[in-house]
Coordinates of C-alpha atoms and ligand atoms in Angstrom, one line a residue:
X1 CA 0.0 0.0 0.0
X2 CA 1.7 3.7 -1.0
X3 CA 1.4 6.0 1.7
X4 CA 0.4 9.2 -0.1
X5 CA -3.0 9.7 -0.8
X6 CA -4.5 12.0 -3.4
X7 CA -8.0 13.3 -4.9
X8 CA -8.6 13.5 -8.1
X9 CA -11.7 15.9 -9.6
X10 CA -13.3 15.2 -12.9
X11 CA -15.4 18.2 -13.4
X12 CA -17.9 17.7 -16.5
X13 CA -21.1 19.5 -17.9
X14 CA -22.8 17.5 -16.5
X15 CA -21.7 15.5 -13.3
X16 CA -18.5 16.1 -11.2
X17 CA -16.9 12.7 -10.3
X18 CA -14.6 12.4 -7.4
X19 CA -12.1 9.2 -6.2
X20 CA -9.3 9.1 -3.7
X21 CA -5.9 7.9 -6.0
X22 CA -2.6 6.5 -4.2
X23 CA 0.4 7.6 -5.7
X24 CA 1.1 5.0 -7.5
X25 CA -1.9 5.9 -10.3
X26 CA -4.6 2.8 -8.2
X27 CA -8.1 4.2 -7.2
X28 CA -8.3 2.9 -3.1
X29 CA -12.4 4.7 -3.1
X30 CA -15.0 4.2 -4.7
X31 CA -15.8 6.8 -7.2
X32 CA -19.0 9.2 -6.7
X33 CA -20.7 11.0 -8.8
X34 CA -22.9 14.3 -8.1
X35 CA -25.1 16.7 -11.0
X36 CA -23.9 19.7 -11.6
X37 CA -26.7 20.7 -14.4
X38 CA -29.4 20.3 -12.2
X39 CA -30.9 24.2 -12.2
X40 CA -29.0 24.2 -15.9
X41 CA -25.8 25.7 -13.7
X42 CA -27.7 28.6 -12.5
X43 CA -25.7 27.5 -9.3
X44 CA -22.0 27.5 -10.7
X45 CA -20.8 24.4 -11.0
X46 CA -17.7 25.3 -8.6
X47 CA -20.1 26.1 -5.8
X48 CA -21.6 22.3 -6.8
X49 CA -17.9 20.7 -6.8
X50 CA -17.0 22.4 -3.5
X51 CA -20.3 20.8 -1.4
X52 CA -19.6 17.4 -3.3
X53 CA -16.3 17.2 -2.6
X54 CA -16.7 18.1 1.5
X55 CA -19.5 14.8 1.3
X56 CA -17.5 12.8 -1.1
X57 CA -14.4 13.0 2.3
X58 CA -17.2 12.9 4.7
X59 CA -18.5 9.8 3.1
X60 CA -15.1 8.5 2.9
X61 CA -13.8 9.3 6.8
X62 CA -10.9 11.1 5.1
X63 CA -9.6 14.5 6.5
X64 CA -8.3 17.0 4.2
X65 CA -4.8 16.9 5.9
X66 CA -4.3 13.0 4.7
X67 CA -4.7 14.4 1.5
X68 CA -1.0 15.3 0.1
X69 CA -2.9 17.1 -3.4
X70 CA -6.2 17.6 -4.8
X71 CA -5.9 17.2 -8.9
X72 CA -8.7 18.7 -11.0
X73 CA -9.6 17.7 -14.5
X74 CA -12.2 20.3 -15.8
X75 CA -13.8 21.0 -19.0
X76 CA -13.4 24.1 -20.8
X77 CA -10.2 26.3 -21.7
X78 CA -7.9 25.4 -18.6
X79 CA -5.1 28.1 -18.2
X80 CA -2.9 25.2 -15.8
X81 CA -0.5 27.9 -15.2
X82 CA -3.0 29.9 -12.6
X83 CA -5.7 26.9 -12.1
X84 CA -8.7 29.1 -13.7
X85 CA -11.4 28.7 -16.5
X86 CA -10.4 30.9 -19.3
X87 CA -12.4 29.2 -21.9
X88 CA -16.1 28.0 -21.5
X89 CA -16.9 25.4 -23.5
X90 CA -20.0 27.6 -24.9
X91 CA -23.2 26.2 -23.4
X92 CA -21.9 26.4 -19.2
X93 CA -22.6 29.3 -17.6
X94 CA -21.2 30.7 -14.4
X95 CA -18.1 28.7 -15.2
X96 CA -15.7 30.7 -17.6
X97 CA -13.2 33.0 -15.0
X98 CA -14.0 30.4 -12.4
X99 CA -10.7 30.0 -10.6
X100 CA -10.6 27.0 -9.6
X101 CA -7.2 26.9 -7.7
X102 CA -7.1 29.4 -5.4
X103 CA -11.0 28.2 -4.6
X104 CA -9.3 24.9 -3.9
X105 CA -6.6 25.7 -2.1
X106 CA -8.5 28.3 0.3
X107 CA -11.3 26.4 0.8
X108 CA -9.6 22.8 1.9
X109 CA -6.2 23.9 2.4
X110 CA -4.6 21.4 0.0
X111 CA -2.3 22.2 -2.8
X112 CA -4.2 22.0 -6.0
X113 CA -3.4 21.9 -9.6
X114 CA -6.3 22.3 -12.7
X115 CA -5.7 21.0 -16.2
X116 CA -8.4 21.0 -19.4
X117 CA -10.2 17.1 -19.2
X118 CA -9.0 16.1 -22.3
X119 CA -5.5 16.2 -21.5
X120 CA -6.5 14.9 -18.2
X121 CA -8.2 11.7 -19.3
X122 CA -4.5 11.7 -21.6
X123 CA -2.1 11.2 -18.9
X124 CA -4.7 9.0 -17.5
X125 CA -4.2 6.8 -20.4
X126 CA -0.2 7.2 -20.2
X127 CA 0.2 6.4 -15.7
X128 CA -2.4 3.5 -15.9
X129 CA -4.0 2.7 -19.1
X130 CA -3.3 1.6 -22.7
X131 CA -0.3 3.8 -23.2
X132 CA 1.5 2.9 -19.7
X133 CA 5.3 2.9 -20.6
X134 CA 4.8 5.1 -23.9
X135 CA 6.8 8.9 -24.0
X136 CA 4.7 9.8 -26.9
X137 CA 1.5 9.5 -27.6
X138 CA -1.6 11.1 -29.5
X139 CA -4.9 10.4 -28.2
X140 CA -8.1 11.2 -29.9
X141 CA -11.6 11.6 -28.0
X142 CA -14.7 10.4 -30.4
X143 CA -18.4 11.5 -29.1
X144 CA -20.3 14.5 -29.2
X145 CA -17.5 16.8 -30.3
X146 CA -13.2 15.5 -30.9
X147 CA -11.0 16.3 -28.2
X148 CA -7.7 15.1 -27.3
X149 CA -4.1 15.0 -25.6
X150 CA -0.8 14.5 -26.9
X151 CA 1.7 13.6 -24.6
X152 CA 5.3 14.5 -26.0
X153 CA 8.4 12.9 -23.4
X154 CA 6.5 11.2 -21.2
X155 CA 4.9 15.1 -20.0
X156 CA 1.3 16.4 -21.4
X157 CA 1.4 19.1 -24.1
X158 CA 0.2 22.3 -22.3
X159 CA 1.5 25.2 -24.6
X160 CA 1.9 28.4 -23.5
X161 CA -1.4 28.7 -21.0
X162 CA -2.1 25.0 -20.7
X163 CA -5.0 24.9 -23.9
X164 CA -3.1 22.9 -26.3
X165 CA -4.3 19.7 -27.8
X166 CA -7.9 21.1 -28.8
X167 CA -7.4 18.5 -32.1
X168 CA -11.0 18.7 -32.6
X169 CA -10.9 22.2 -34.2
X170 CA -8.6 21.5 -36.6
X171 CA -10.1 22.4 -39.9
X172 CA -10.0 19.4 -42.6
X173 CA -12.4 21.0 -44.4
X174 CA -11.8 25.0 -45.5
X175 CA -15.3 25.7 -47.0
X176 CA -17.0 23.2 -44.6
X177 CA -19.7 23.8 -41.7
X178 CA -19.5 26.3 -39.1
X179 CA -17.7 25.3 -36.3
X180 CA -18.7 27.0 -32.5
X181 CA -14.9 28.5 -32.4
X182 CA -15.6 30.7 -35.1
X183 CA -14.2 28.8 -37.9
X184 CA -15.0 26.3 -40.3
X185 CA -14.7 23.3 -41.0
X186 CA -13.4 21.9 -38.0
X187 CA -12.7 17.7 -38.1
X188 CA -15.2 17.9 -34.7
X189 CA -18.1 18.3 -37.5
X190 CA -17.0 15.7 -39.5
X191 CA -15.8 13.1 -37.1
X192 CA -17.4 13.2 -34.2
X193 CA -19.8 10.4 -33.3
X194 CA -22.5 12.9 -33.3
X195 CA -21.2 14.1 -37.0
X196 CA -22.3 10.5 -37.9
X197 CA -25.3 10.4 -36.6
X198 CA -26.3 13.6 -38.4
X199 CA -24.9 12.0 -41.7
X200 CA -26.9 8.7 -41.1
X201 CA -29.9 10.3 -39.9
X202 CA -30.2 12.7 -43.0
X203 CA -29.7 10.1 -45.4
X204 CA -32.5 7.7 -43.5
X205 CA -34.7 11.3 -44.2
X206 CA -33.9 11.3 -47.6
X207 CA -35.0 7.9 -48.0
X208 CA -31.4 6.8 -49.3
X209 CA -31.2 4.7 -45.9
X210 CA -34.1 2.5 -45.8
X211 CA -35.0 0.4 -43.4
X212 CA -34.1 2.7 -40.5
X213 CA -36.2 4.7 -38.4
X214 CA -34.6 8.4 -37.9
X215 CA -34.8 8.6 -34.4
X216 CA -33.7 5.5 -33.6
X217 CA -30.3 6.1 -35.2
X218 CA -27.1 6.3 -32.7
X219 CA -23.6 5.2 -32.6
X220 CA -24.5 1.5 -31.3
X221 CA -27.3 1.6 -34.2
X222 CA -24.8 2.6 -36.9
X223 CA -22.6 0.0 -36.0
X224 CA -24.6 -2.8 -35.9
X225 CA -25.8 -2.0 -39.4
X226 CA -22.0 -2.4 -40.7
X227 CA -21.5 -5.4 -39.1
X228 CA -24.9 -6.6 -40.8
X229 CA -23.5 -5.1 -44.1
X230 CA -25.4 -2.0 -44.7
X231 CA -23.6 -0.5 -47.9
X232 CA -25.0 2.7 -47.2
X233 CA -24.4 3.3 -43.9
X234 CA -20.6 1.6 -44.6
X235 CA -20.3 4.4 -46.9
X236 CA -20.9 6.6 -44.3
X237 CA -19.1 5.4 -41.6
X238 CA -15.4 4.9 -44.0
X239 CA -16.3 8.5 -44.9
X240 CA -16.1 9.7 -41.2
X241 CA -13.3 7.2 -40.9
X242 CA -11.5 9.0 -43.6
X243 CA -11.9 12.4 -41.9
X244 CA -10.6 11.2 -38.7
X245 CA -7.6 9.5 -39.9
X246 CA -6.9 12.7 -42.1
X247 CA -6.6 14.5 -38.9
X248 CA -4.3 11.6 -37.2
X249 CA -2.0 11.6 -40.0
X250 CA -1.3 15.2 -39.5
X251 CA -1.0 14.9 -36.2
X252 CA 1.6 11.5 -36.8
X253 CA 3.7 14.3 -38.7
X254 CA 4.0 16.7 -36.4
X255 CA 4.4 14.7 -33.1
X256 CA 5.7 11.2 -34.5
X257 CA 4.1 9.4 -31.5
X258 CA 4.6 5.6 -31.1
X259 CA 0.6 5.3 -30.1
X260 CA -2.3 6.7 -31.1
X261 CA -5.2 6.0 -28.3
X262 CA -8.8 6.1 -29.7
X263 CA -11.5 7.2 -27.1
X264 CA -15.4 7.5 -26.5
X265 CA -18.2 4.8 -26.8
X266 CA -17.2 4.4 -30.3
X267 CA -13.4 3.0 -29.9
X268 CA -15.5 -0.2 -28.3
X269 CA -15.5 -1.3 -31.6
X270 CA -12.0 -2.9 -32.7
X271 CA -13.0 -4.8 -35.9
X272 CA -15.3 -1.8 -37.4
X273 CA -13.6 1.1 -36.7
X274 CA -10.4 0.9 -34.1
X275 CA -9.0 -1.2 -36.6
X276 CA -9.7 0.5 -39.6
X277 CA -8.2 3.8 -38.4
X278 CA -5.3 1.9 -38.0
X279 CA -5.4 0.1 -41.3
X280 CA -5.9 3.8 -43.1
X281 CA -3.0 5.9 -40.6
X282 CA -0.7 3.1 -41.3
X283 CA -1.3 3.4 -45.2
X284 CA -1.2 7.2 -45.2
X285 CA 1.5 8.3 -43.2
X286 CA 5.3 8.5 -44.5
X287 CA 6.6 4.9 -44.2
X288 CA 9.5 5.9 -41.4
X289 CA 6.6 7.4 -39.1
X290 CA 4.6 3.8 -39.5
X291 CA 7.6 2.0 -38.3
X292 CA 6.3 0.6 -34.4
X293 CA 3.1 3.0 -34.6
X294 CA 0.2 1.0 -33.1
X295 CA -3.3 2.5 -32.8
X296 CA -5.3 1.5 -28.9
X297 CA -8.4 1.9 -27.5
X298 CA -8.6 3.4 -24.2
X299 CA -8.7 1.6 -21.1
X300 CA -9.6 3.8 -18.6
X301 CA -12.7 4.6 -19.6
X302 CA -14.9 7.1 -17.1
X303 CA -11.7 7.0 -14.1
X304 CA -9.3 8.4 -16.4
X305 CA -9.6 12.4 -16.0
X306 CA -9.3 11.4 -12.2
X307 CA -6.1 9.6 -12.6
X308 CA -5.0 11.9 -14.9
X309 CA -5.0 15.2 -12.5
X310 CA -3.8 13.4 -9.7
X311 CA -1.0 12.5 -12.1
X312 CA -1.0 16.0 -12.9
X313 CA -0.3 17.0 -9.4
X314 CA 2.1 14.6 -8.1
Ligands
ZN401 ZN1 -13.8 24.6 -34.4

């Protein structure tokens, strides 16, 4: 048993998850959950997180002074360099200027440290999931938008305020669809899972899917239609496979990682799309960037921002 115990904080937009993390990277709590959308954040979610996380020790018999650092994984633009929100992802309210480290830190008395939940759930993946071992890795988040974390030397890409590795607004597409940053394009509206859903769906409207009803599409739906080989929908899903391995090839150029870690519900499935990824980055990248490249799913799945920031504060 390691004698240092830390907590780790995965705020989200819609539940803040808590778990107490030794320091070698093992969850030794269970991990709660509390809303934080409940009155759609007319309570800011910080004031939320602060009463969760006094139950969540309460509930646990801990004291903050067994504690040796709290690590917060929190969505949004995460400036890691002063612990506050300097980037709301949009739709939160209440939350962007939040600062989130010096609320910590005067409130519980424990050293704190904040970084975006992307690049969170990253170092997650690198201390105790599919990338343990790995100095350089780039891992992709699939669901309702792309995000991501690129770990270069073992350590997590922060840039200059911490709000690098934002790969889902990369533009892939220059005339394409208005993105919520202000650009357009971005490969979030072409290869997210909800991207694909929107593709699907339309084409079911159109009646160039048949078979389907339109609300009953989702990722799971999709899926099962490949396996069942649904040339349509195949079309559509080696389209969205196209975008996002466009994206990962320019990302194997720049950062010439030796992984590539897939995440969200839709890296579940190896045969149908994990593997296929793999199959196209392989085929597309310069051959001396292919050499020993493997492309994962993650492991971690929902504990992984919470390992992450504790990693992050260590
Ligand atoms: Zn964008």
């Amino acid at each position: 048993m390691a004698d240092k115990m830390y907590l780790g904080i995965d705020i989200g937009g819609t539940a803040v998850k808590l778990g107490l993390v030794d320091e070698d990277g093992n969850m030794v709590s269970r991990v709660l959950e509390y809303p934080v959308k409940f009155d759609n954040y007319e309570t800011p979610i910080i004031e939320t997180v602060v009463k969760s996380t006094r139950l969540f020790m309460e509930d646990n018999n801990k004291n903050f002074a067994e504690i040796a650092g709290i690590g917060v994984s929190a969505t949004g633009g995460i400036n890691t360099k002063l612990g506050i929100v300097e980037g709301s992802a949009g739709h939160i309210k209440n939350w962007e200027g939040t600062n989130i480290r010096s609320r910590f830190e005067n409130e519980f008395g424990v050293k704190t440290a904040v970084l975006n939940d992307a690049n969170a759930a990253a170092l997650g993946e690198m201390w105790k999931g599919a990338a343990r071992g790995k100095e350089n890795v780039v891992v992709m988040t699939i669901g309702t938008g792309v995000g991501g974390g690129i770990i270069v030397d073992s350590k997590i890409l922060l840039g200059t305020k911490g709000f690098a590795g934002e790969i889902g607004h990369i533009p892939v597409n220059v005339d394409g669809e208005d993105c919520s940053c202000g650009n357009k394009g971005c490969i979030e509206h072409y290869g997210s899972t909800s991207a694909l859903v929107r593709k699907v769906k339309e084409a079911v409207i159109s009646g160039e899917i048949k078979g389907i009803e339109a609300g009953k599409v989702d990722g799971r739906l999709i899926f099962k239609e490949v396996a069942a080989g649904n040339e349509v929908v195949i079309k559509y899903v080696d389209e969205w496979i196209n975008y996002i391995s466009a994206a990962l090839v320019g990302l194997v150029h720049t950062f010439n990682p030796e992984m590539i870690i897939l995440g969200g519900g839709v890296s579940g499935q190896k045969e149908l799309f994990v593997d296929k990824v793999k199959e196209k980055v392989l085929k597309s990248v310069m051959p001396n960037f292919a050499i020993g490249l493997t492309v994962e799913s993650a492991k971690l799945g929902n504990d992984a921002g919470i390992i992450g920031a504790v990693r992050f504060i260590k």
